[in-house]
Short mmCIF file of C-alpha atoms in Angstrom, two decimals:
data_model
loop_
_atom_site.label_atom_id
_atom_site.label_comp_id
_atom_site.label_asym_id
_atom_site.label_seq_id
_atom_site.Cartn_x
_atom_site.Cartn_y
_atom_site.Cartn_z
CA UNK D 1169 99.20 112.32 53.47
CA UNK D 1170 98.39 113.94 50.63
CA UNK D 1171 95.70 112.41 46.50
CA UNK D 1172 96.52 111.73 43.64
CA UNK D 1173 93.97 111.94 40.52
CA UNK D 1174 92.24 109.29 41.56
CA UNK D 1175 91.37 110.85 44.99
CA UNK D 1176 93.13 108.25 47.13
CA UNK D 1177 95.49 108.80 50.20
CA UNK D 1178 99.11 107.90 50.39
CA UNK D 1179 100.80 108.45 53.01
CA UNK D 1180 104.06 110.15 53.23
CA UNK D 1181 107.68 107.34 53.33
CA UNK D 1182 107.44 108.26 57.32
CA UNK D 1183 103.46 107.73 57.93
CA UNK D 1184 104.09 104.14 56.08
CA UNK D 1185 107.17 103.54 58.92
CA UNK D 1186 104.76 105.17 61.87
CA UNK D 1187 101.02 102.41 59.99
CA UNK D 1188 103.70 99.57 59.79
CA UNK D 1189 104.73 100.13 63.87
CA UNK D 1190 101.34 100.51 64.86
CA UNK D 1191 100.53 97.02 62.94
CA UNK D 1192 103.44 94.81 64.08
CA UNK D 1193 102.47 95.55 67.70
CA UNK D 1194 98.36 95.19 66.98
CA UNK D 1195 99.32 91.62 65.49
CA UNK D 1196 102.87 90.82 67.63
CA UNK D 1197 102.63 87.73 69.94
CA UNK D 1198 104.33 89.69 73.53
CA UNK D 1199 105.01 87.09 74.93
CA UNK D 1200 106.35 87.63 78.72
CA UNK D 1201 107.46 85.20 81.19
CA UNK D 1202 107.63 85.93 85.39
CA UNK D 1203 109.56 83.91 87.45
CA UNK D 1204 108.61 84.92 90.48
CA UNK D 1205 108.03 82.98 93.88
CA UNK D 1206 105.44 85.52 95.39
CA UNK D 1207 102.18 84.34 94.76
CA UNK D 1208 100.88 87.95 95.26
CA UNK D 1209 104.09 89.76 93.48
CA UNK D 1210 103.55 87.44 90.00
CA UNK D 1211 99.52 87.86 90.18
CA UNK D 1212 99.74 91.48 90.60
CA UNK D 1213 102.59 91.94 87.10
CA UNK D 1214 100.44 89.21 85.31
CA UNK D 1215 97.02 91.22 85.70
CA UNK D 1216 99.18 94.18 84.67
CA UNK D 1217 100.43 92.70 82.12
CA UNK D 1218 97.52 90.78 80.23
CA UNK D 1219 95.16 94.36 80.98
CA UNK D 1220 98.43 96.16 79.13
CA UNK D 1221 97.04 93.11 76.16
CA UNK D 1222 100.57 90.95 77.39
CA UNK D 1223 100.73 87.46 77.53
CA UNK D 1224 102.00 86.26 80.05
CA UNK D 1225 103.11 82.51 81.63
CA UNK D 1226 104.10 82.21 85.00
CA UNK D 1227 106.21 80.25 86.70
CA UNK D 1228 107.31 79.79 90.64
CA UNK D 1229 110.86 78.55 90.71
CA UNK D 1230 114.25 78.95 88.13
CA UNK D 1231 114.03 74.74 87.25
CA UNK D 1232 110.50 74.74 85.14
CA UNK D 1233 111.70 78.35 83.82
CA UNK D 1234 114.92 76.89 82.48
CA UNK D 1235 113.79 73.45 81.49
CA UNK D 1236 110.61 75.93 79.72
CA UNK D 1237 112.71 77.48 77.89
CA UNK D 1238 114.84 74.67 76.84
CA UNK D 1239 112.31 72.22 76.13
CA UNK D 1240 109.58 74.27 74.35
CA UNK D 1241 111.31 77.04 72.53
CA UNK D 1242 109.02 79.80 73.56
CA UNK D 1243 110.14 82.50 72.34
CA UNK D 1244 109.30 85.11 75.75
CA UNK D 1245 110.26 88.52 74.05
CA UNK D 1246 110.60 90.02 77.88
CA UNK D 1247 111.67 87.84 81.41
CA UNK D 1248 110.82 89.46 84.31
CA UNK D 1249 113.89 87.61 87.67
CA UNK D 1250 113.29 87.59 90.51
CA UNK D 1251 116.65 87.28 92.51
CA UNK D 1252 115.75 85.83 95.39
CA UNK D 1253 114.07 82.52 94.80
CA UNK D 1254 114.36 79.27 96.36
CA UNK D 1255 116.46 76.57 95.03
CA UNK D 1256 118.68 78.25 92.08
CA UNK D 1257 119.05 82.25 92.76
CA UNK D 1258 118.03 84.43 89.70
CA UNK D 1259 121.43 85.44 88.78
CA UNK D 1260 122.64 82.09 88.12
CA UNK D 1261 118.70 81.83 85.88
CA UNK D 1262 119.73 85.30 84.32
CA UNK D 1263 122.68 83.15 83.58
CA UNK D 1264 121.15 80.34 81.64
CA UNK D 1265 118.85 82.26 79.83
CA UNK D 1266 120.77 85.18 77.90
CA UNK D 1267 122.61 81.54 76.84
CA UNK D 1268 119.49 80.30 75.97
CA UNK D 1269 117.96 82.97 74.48
CA UNK D 1270 120.46 86.23 74.01
CA UNK D 1271 117.91 89.06 72.65
CA UNK D 1272 115.64 88.06 75.19
CA UNK D 1273 115.59 91.35 77.56
CA UNK D 1274 115.63 90.76 80.93
CA UNK D 1275 114.55 91.99 84.08
CA UNK D 1276 115.13 91.35 87.48
CA UNK D 1277 112.44 92.13 89.77
CA UNK D 1278 114.27 92.40 93.48
CA UNK D 1279 112.55 93.55 97.22
CA UNK D 1280 116.07 93.81 98.48
CA UNK D 1281 118.11 97.01 97.30
CA UNK D 1282 120.95 95.23 97.02
CA UNK D 1283 123.67 96.59 95.28
CA UNK D 1284 125.59 93.22 95.15
CA UNK D 1285 122.58 91.63 93.54
CA UNK D 1286 121.83 94.47 90.55
CA UNK D 1287 125.27 94.23 90.03
CA UNK D 1288 125.54 90.86 89.67
CA UNK D 1289 122.29 90.15 87.75
CA UNK D 1290 123.40 92.82 85.22
CA UNK D 1291 127.31 90.86 85.03
CA UNK D 1292 124.68 87.97 84.14
CA UNK D 1293 122.84 89.78 82.08
CA UNK D 1294 120.19 91.37 82.95
CA UNK D 1295 119.26 93.86 81.20
CA UNK D 1296 117.60 96.64 83.92
CA UNK D 1297 115.51 96.35 87.49
CA UNK D 1298 113.10 96.47 88.89
CA UNK D 1299 112.73 96.99 92.96
CA UNK D 1300 109.31 96.45 94.61
CA UNK D 1301 107.07 97.45 95.81
CA UNK D 1302 107.04 98.41 92.02
CA UNK D 1303 105.63 101.38 89.92
CA UNK D 1304 102.99 99.29 88.14
CA UNK D 1305 103.50 102.39 84.85
CA UNK D 1306 107.75 102.11 84.53
CA UNK D 1307 106.73 98.25 84.71
CA UNK D 1308 104.10 98.68 81.66
CA UNK D 1309 106.43 101.35 79.48
CA UNK D 1310 109.83 98.94 80.03
CA UNK D 1311 107.66 96.21 78.81
CA UNK D 1312 106.12 97.99 75.86
CA UNK D 1313 109.21 99.44 74.79
CA UNK D 1314 111.50 96.13 75.12
CA UNK D 1315 108.78 94.91 72.82
CA UNK D 1316 109.51 97.86 70.37
CA UNK D 1317 113.24 97.72 70.68
CA UNK D 1318 112.35 93.53 69.29
CA UNK D 1319 110.62 94.54 66.69
CA UNK D 1320 113.45 97.24 65.74
CA UNK D 1321 116.23 94.19 66.22
CA UNK D 1322 114.30 91.60 63.76
CA UNK D 1323 113.49 94.37 61.19
CA UNK D 1324 117.10 94.61 60.98
CA UNK D 1325 118.07 90.57 60.76
CA UNK D 1326 115.56 91.00 58.38
CA UNK D 1327 117.29 93.14 56.53
CA UNK D 1328 120.41 92.13 56.98
CA UNK D 1329 119.91 89.14 54.82
CA UNK D 1330 118.57 90.07 51.62
#
């Protein structure tokens, strides 16, 4: 930082970018959807994410999630999808979410280390996966990183529209 003739503090271009990023981080709505049918898992995820400042909506089945995304148009930046849901499975849900919300970051979650399901979920649009029991620090870090990535994408889209 430097000062001008009237002793005002002037930020360097790099410092301005960092300040803008911090402002965006503090003011942006960081909305997360959890689709998980096991109440205890859903509650732990919700509690940790909310404590870290995320706005969380939780649902226990794929059909409600699809309906919410299609009719309400909620812009969830990050979506956690259990791969083993009753009714529509998580892989099919990933596919539908990816079609409806191409910029959403989808994390598949599973209690099974089934390579087939994980590969299928990646093909269906999941960006990454977590195996239960979770390392909550990894979940929080991945969620925060996903929102930072979305902010960059949004800034890129704006700059291309000029």
